[in-house]
Coordinates of C-alpha atoms and ligand atoms in Angstrom, one line a residue:
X1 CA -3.5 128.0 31.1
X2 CA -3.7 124.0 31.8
X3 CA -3.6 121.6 29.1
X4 CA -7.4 119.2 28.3
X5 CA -6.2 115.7 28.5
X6 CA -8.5 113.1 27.1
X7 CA -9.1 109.4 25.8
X8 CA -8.2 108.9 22.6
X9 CA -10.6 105.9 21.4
X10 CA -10.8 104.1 17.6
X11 CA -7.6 106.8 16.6
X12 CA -9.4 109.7 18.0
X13 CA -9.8 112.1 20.8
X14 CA -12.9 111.5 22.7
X15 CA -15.3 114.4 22.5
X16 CA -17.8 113.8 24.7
X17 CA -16.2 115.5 28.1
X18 CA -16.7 114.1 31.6
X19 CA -18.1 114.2 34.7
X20 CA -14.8 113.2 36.6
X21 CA -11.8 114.7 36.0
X22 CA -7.8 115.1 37.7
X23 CA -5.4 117.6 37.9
X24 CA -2.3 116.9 36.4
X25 CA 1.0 119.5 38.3
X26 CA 4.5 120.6 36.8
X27 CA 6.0 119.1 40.3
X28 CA 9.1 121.4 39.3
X29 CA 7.4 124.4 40.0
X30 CA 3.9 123.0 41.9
X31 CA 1.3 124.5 39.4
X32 CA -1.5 122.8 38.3
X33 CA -0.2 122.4 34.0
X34 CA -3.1 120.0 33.2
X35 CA -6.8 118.1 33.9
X36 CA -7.3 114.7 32.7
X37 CA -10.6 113.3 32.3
X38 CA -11.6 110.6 34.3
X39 CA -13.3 107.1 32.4
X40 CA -16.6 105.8 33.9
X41 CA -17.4 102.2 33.5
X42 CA -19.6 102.9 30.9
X43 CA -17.0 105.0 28.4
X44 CA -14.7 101.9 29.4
X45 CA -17.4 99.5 27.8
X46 CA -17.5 102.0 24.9
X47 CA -13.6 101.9 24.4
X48 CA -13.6 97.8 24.8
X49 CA -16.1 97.6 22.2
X50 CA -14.2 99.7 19.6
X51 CA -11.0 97.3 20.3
X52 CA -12.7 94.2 20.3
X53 CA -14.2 95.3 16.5
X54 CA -11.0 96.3 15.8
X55 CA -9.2 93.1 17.1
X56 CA -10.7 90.7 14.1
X57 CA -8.8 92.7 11.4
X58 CA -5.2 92.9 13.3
X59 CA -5.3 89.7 14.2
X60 CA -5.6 88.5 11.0
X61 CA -3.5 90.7 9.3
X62 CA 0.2 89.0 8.3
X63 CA 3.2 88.7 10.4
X64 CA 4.9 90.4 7.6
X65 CA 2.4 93.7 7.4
X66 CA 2.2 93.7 11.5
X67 CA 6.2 93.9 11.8
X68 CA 6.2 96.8 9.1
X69 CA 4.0 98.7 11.4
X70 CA 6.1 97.4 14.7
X71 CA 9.3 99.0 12.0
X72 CA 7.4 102.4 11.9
X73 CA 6.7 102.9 15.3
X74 CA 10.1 102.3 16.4
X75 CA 11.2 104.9 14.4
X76 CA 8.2 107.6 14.7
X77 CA 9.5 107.0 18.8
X78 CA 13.1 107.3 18.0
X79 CA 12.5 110.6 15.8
X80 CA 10.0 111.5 18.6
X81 CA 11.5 110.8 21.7
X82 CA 12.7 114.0 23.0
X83 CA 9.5 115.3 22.9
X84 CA 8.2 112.1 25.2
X85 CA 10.9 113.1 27.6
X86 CA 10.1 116.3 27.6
X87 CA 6.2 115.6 28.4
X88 CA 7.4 113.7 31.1
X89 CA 10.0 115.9 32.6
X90 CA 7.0 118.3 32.7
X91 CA 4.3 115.9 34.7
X92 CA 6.5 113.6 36.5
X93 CA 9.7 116.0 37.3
X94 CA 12.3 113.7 36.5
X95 CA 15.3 115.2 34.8
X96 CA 15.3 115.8 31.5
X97 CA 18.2 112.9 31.0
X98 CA 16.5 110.2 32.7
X99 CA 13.5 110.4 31.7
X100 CA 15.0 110.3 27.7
X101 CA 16.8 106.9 29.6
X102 CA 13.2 105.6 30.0
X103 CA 11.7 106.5 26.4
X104 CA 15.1 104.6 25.2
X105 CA 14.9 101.8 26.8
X106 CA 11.5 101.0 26.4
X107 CA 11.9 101.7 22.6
X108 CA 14.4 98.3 22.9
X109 CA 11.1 96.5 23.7
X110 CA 9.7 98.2 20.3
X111 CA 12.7 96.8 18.5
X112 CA 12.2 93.5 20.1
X113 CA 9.0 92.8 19.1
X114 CA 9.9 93.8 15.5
X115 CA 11.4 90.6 15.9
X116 CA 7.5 89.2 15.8
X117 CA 7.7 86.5 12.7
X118 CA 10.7 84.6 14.3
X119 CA 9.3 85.0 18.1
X120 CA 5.8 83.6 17.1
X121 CA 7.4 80.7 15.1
X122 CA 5.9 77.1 16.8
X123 CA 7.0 73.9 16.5
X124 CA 6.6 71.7 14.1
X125 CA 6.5 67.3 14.4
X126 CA 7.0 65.3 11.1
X127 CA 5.6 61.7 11.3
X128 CA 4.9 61.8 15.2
X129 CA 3.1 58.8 14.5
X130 CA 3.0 56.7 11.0
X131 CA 1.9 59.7 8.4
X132 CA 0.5 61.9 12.0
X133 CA 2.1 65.4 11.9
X134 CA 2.5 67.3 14.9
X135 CA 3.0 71.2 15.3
X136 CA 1.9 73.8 17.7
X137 CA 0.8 77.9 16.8
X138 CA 0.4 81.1 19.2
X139 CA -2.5 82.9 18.5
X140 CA -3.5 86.6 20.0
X141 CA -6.0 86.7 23.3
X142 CA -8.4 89.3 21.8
X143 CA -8.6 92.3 23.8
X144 CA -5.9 92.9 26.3
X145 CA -5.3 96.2 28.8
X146 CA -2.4 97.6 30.5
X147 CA -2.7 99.7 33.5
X148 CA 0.4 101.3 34.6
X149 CA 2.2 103.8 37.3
X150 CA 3.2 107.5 37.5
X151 CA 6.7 106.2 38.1
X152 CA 7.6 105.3 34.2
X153 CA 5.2 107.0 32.3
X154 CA 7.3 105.6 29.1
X155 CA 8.9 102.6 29.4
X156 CA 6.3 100.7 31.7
X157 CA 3.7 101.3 28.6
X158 CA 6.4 100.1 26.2
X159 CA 7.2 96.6 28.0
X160 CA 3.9 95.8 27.0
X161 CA 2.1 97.4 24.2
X162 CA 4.4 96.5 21.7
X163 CA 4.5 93.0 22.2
X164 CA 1.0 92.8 22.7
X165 CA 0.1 94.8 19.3
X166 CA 2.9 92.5 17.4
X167 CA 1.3 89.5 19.0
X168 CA -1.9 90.4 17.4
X169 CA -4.2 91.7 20.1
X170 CA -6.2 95.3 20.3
X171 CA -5.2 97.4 23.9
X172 CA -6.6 99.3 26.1
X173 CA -4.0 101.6 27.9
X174 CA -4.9 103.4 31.3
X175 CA -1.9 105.5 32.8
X176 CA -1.3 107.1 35.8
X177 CA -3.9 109.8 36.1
X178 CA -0.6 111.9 37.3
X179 CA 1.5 112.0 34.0
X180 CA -0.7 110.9 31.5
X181 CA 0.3 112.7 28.3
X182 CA 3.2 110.8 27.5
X183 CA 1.0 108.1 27.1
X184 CA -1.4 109.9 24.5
X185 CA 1.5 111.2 22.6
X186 CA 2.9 107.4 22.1
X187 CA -0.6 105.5 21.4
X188 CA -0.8 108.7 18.3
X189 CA 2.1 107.7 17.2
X190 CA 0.4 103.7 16.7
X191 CA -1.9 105.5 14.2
X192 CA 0.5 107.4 12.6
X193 CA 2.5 103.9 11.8
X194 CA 0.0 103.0 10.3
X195 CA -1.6 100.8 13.4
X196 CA -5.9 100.3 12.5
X197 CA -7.9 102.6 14.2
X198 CA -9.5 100.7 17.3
X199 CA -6.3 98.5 17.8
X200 CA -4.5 101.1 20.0
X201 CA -6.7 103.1 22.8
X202 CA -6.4 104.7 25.9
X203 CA -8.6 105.6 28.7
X204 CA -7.8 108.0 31.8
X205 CA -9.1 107.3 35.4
X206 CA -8.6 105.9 38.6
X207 CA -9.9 103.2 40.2
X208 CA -13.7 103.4 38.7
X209 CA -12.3 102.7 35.1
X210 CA -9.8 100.0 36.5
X211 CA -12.5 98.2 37.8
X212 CA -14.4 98.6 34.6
X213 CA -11.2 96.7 32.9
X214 CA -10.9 94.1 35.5
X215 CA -14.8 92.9 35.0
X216 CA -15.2 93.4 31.6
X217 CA -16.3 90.0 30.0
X218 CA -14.6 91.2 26.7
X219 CA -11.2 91.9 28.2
X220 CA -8.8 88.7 27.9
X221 CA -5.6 89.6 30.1
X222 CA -4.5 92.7 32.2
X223 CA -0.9 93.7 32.6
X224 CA -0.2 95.9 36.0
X225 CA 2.2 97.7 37.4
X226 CA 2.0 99.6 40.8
X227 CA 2.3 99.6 44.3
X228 CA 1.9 95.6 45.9
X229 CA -1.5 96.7 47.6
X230 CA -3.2 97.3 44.1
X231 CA -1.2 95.1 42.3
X232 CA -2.6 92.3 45.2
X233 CA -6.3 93.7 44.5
X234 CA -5.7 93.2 40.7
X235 CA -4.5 90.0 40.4
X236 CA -7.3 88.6 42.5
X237 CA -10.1 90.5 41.0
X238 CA -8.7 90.2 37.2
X239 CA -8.5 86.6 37.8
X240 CA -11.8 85.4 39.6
X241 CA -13.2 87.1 36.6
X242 CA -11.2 84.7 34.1
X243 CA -8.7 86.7 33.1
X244 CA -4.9 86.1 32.4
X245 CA -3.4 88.9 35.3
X246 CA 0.2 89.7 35.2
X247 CA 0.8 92.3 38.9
X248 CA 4.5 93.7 38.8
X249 CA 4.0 95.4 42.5
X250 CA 6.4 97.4 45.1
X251 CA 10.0 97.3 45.8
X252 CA 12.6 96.9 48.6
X253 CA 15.9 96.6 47.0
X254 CA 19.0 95.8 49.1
X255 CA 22.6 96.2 47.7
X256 CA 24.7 94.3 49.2
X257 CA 28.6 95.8 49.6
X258 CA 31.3 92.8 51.1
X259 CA 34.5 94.2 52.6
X260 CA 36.5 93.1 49.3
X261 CA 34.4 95.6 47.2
X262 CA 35.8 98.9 45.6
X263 CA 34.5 101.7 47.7
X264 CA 34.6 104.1 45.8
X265 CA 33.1 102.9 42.8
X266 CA 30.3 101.2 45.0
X267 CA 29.5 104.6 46.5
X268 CA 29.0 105.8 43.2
X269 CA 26.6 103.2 42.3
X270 CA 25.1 103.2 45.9
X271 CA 24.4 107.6 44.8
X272 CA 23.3 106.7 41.7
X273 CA 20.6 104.0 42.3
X274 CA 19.7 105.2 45.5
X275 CA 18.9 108.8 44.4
X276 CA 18.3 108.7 40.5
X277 CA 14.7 109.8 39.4
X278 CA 14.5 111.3 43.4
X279 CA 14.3 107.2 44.1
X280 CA 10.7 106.9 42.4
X281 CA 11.9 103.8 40.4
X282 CA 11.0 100.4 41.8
X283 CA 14.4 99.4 40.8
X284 CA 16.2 102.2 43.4
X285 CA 18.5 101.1 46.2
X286 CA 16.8 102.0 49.2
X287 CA 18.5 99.6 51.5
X288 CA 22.3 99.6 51.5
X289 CA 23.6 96.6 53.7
X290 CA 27.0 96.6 54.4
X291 CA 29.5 94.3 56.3
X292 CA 30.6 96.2 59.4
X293 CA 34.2 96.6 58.7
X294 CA 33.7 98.7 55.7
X295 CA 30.6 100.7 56.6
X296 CA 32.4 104.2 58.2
X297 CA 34.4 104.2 55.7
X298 CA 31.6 103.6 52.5
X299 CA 29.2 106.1 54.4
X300 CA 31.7 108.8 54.1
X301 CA 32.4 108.3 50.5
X302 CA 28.8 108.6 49.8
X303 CA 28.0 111.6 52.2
X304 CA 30.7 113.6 50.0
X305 CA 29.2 112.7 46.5
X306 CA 25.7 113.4 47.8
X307 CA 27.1 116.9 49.1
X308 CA 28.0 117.5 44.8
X309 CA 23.9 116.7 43.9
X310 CA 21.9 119.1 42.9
X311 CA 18.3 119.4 43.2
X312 CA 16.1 121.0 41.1
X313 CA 13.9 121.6 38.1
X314 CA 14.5 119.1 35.3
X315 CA 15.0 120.7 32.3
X316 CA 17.8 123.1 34.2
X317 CA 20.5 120.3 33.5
X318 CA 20.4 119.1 37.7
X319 CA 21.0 115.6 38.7
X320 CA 18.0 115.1 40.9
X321 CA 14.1 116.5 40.2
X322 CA 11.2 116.7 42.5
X323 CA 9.1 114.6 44.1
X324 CA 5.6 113.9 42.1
X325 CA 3.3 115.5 44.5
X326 CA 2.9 117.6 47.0
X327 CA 1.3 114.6 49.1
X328 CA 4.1 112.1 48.0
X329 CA 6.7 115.0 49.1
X330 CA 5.2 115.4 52.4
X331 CA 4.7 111.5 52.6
X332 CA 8.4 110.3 52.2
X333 CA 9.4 113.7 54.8
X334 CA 7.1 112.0 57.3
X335 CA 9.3 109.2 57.0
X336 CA 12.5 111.2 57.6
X337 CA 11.1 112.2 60.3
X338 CA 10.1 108.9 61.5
X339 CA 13.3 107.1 60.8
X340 CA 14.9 110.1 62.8
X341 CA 12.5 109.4 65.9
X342 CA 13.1 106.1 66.0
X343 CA 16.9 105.8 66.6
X344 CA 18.4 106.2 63.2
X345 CA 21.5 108.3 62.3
X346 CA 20.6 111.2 60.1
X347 CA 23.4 111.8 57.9
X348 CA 22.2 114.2 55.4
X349 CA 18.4 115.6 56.2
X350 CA 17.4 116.1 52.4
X351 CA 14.3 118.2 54.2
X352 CA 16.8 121.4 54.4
X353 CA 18.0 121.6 50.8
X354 CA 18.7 124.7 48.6
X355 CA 16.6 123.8 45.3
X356 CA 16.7 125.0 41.8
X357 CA 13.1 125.7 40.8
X358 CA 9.8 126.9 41.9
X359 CA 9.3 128.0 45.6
X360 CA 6.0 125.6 45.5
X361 CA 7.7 122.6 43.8
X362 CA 7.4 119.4 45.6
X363 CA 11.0 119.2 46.7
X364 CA 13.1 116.7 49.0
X365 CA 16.6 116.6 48.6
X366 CA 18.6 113.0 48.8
X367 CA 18.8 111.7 52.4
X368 CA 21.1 109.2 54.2
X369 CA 20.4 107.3 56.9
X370 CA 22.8 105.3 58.9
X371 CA 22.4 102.6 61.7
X372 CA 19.0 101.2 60.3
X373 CA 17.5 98.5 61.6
X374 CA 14.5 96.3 60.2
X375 CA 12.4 96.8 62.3
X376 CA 12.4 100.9 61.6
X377 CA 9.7 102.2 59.1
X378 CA 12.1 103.5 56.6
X379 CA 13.4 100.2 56.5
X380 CA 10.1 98.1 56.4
X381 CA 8.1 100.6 54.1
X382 CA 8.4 101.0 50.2
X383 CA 9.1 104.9 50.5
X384 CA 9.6 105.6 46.9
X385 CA 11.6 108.7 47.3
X386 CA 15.7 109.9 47.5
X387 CA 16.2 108.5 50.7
X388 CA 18.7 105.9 51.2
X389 CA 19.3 103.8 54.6
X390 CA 22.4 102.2 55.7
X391 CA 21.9 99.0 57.9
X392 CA 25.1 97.2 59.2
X393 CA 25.7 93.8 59.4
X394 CA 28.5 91.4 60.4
X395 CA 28.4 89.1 57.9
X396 CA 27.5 87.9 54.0
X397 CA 25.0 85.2 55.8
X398 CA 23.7 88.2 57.8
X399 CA 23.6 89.9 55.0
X400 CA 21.4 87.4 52.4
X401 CA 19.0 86.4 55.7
X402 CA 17.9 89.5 55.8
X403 CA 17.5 90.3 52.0
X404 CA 15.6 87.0 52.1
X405 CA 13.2 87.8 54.7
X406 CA 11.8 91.0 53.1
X407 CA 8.7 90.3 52.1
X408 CA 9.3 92.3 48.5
X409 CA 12.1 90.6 45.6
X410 CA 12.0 92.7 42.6
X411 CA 16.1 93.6 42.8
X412 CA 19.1 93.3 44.1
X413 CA 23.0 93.8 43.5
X414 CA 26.1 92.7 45.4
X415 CA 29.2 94.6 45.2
X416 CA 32.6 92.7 45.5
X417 CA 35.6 91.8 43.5
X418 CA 34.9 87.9 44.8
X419 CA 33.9 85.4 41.8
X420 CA 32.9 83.1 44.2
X421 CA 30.9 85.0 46.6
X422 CA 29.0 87.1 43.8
X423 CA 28.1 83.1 42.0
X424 CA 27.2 82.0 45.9
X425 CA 24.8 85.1 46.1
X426 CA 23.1 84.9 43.0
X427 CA 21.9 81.1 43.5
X428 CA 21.0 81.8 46.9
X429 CA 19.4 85.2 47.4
X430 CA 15.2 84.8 46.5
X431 CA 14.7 88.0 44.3
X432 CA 13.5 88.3 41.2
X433 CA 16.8 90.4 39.3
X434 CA 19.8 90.2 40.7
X435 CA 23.2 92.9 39.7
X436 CA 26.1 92.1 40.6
X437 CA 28.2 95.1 40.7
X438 CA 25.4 96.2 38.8
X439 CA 23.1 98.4 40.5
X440 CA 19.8 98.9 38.4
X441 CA 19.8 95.3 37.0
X442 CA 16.9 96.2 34.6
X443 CA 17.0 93.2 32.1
X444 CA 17.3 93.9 28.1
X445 CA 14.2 93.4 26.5
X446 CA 15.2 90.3 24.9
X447 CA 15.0 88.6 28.8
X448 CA 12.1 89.3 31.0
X449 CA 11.4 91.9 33.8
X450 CA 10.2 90.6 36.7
X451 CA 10.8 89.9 40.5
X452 CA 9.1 87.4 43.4
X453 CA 7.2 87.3 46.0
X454 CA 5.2 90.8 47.0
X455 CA 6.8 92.4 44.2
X456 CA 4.4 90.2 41.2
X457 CA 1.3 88.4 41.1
X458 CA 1.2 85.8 38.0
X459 CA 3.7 83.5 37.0
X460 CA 4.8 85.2 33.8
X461 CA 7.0 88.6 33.7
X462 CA 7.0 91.6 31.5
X463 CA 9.1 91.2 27.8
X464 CA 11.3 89.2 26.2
X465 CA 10.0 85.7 25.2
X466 CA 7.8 85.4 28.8
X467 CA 5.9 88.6 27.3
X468 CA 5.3 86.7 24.0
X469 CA 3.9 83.9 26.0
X470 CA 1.6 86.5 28.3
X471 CA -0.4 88.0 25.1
X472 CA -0.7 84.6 23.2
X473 CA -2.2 81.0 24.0
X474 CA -0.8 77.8 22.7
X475 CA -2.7 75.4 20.4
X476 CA -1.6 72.3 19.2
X477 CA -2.5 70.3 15.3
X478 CA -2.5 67.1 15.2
X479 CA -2.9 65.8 11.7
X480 CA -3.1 63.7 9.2
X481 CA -4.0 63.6 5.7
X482 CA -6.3 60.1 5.0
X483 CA -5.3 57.2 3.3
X484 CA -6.7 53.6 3.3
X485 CA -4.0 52.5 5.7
X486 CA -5.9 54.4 8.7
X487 CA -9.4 53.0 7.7
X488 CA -11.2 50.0 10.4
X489 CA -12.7 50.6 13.7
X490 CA -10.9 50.8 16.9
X491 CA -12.3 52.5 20.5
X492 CA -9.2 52.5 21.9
X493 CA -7.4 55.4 23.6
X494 CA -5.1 56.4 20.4
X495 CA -1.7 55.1 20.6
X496 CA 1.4 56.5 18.6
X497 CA 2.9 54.0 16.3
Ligands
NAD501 P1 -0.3 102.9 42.2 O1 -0.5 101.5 42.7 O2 -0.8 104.0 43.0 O3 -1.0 103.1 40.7 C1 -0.8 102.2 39.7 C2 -2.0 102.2 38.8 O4 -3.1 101.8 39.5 C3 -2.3 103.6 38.2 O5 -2.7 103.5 36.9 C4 -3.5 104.0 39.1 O6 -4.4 104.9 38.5 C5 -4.2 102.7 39.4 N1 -4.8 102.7 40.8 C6 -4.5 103.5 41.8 N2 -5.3 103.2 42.9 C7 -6.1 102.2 42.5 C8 -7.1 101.5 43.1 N3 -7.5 101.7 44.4 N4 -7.8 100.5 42.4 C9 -7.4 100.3 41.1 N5 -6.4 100.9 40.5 C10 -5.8 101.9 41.1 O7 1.3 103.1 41.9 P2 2.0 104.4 41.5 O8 2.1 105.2 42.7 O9 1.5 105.0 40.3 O10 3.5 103.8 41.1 C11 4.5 103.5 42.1 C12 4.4 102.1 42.5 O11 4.6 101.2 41.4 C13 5.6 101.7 43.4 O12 5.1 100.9 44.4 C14 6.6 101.0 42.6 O13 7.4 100.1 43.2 C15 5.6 100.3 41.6 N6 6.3 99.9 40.4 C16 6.7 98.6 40.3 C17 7.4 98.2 39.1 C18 7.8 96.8 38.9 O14 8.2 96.5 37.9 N7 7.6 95.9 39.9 C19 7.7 99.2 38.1 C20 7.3 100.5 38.3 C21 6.6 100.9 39.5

């Protein structure tokens, strides 16, 4: 028995089937749980057209009426979300924990943007020039879309929709065509807020309907998240067709562990990051760097806490699920065995594991790999899966040089009890979100999300006051009310006086 998953357009459920469709798995125990309907370009048009009618309404409704629907959706979510965690438990695998971890912290972006009257407050100029007021607005784009990963079927959604439904604009959401239910369950609860029909949406589909979004005249700004290929191929095609493109891409995050540090809470952290959600979150440590004299010493400490995990199905209370599919499983393996090949020490093979769940679940238990070097696959490659590699250095320079040459800079962390080395590393290492002794450094939703170089495409990152900025453009009044005093002709370039 598998589940119909469709678009829900203009508050409802689309009815008119497809010709393309997905399969949607429990990764847990490998069945096939779901099919998704896949958009055409066509049913995209259909679903922007319904928005942009929509759009004219929300926009102009108040500030005040907009943040009592912003009120009711943060707490339909909070009433809601263990059903959310559990629909993505069930698609993605994660464990049942973590994956409430996501719907929570994505509902602080929903509480942030409740926040809407004072966030879209401009400025305002008294007398800029003799009896010439000044003052600058925000106003919504129109219609905007978000397009977003298997990874964080949740939160990812929810560090944009909000802010771009409180900001005034109608959205088109397309998740991952691998775990897209949580995504339908969210946009119902819009309506049930009491959000206008049309103003909310979301389409299903791969790359046909993400094109569709990315040429669409009517579409004002995308938001992406995904892997840096795509997220490269977004931002260049969203913007040569005039469109405001924010691309969160791929991850390479180093933690960086100085001789001073405290080993065993840093091999706690180094377990947790580098193995929580089976290291499908592009905020996982999948390069551990540590300064030589301490690395036997930390790799042992971790080897003996990884021996404690276990793996299994997420709703049976284990600290690790499976991977999402069969072809990611057998994907990050091949890179076990690759890292293995080339020269690497294979601390614990997570290939050979004892799992709780279904003998066809897409399992890989957490793996450890010691004596990395950077010129190894697993050390080059986004893997995006539980397997954590060890490369040695001699020094904090050593250290930071190589951070800095990765090529990705979404996070980092630095573990040590020095002030002045932690200060020294945060002004000088070129990523994006920096921990220190603080392993996932996922900003509140009150700062932004965001990291450099390969890992986003735009200048603006996701929430907080930058994400206010994204779905709104400026406009500035000059004016002034007439009086005889500003009569008589004068062609010059106006001067402030
Ligand atoms: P993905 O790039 O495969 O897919 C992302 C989205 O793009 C999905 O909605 C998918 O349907 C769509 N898509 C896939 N192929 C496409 C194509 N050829 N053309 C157009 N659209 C396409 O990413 P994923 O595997 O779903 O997610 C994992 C990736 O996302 C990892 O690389 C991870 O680091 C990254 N990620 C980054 C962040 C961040 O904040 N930087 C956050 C979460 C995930």
């Amino acid at each position: 028995m598998t589940t119909h998953i469709t678009h829900l357009i203009g508050g409802r459920s689309w009815e008119g089937g497809s010709e393309r469709t997905g399969v949607v798995h429990n990764p847990a125990s490998g069945a096939v749980t779901g099919r998704v309907d896949f958009a055409s370009a066509g049913l995209v048009g259909e679903a922007v057209a319904t928005a942009k009618a929509a759009w004219t309404g929300w926009a102009g409704t108040s500030l005040a009426k907009r943040a009592q629907v912003l009120f009711a959706f943060r707490e339909l979510l909070n009433a809601r979300k263990h059903e959310i965690a559990a629909l993505i438990t069930a698609e993605h695998g994660k464990v049942l924990d973590d994956a409430l971890g996501e719907v929570t912290r994505g509902l602080e972006v929903a509480e942030f943007a409740c926040g809407i009257p004072h966030l879209l407050k401009g400025g305002f100029s008294e007398n800029a020039s003799t009896r010439v007021d000044v003052y600058s607005i925000r106003q919504p784009l129109g219609v905007v879309a978000v397009i977003s990963p298997f990874n964080f079927p949740a939160m990812v959604p929810l560090w944009f929709v909000p802010i771009a439904i409180a900001c005034g604009n109608a959205v088109i959401l397309k998740p991952s065509e691998k775990d897209p239910s949580a995504a339908v369950a969210m946009a119902r609860l819009w309506t049930e807020a009491g959000l206008p029909d049309g103003v909310m949406n979301v389409v299903h589909g791969d790359k046909e309907a993400v094109d569709a979004l990315l040429t669409h005249p009517d579409v004002r700004a995308v938001s992406f998240v995904g892997s840096t290929p795509i997220a490269r191929y977004v931002y260049e095609t969203g913007t040569a067709h005039g469109k405001r493109v924010q691309a969160l891409g791929g991850a390479k995050n180093h933690m960086l562990v100085l001789p001073d540090a405290d080993l065993d809470l840093t091999a706690d952290a180094a377990v947790n990051a580098g193995f929580g959600s089976a290291g499908e979150r592009c905020m996982a440590i999948s390069a551990l760097v540590a300064v030589d004299t301490i690395a036997d010493e930390l790799v042992e400490k971790i080897k003996d806490r990884m021996r404690k995990l276990r793996t299994g199905d997420g709703t049976r209370g284990c600290d690790m699920g499976p991977l999402v599919t069969r072809q990611h499983r057998d994907k990050v393996a091949g890179y076990v065995g690759e890292g293995s090949a080339a020269g690497a020490t294979l601390v614990v093979d997570g290939r050979a594991g004892d799992f709780d769940g279904g003998e066809d679940g897409f399992w890989l238990g957490p793996t450890l790999f010691d004596d990395v070097t950077p010129d190894m696959s697993i050390y080059r490659d986004e893997i995006f899966g539980p397997v954590l590699s060890v490369v040695r250095v001699k020094s904090y320079d050593e250290g930071l040089a190589l951070i800095n040459a990765n090529p990705y800079g979404n996070g980092t962390a630095i573990f040590t009890n020095d002030g002045g080395a932690a200060r020294r590393f945060q002004n000088e290492v070129e990523v994006g979100m920096v921990g220190i002794n603080v392993p996932i450094p996922v900003p509140v939703a009150y700062y932004s999300f965001g990291g450099w170089k390969n890992s986003l495409f735009g200048d603006t990152h996701a929430h907080g006051t930058e994400g206010v900025h994204f779905f709104t453009r400026g406009k500035v009044v000059t004016s002034r009310w007439l009086d005889p005093s500003h009569g008589g002709l004068n062609l010059g370039f106006p001067q402030n006086d």
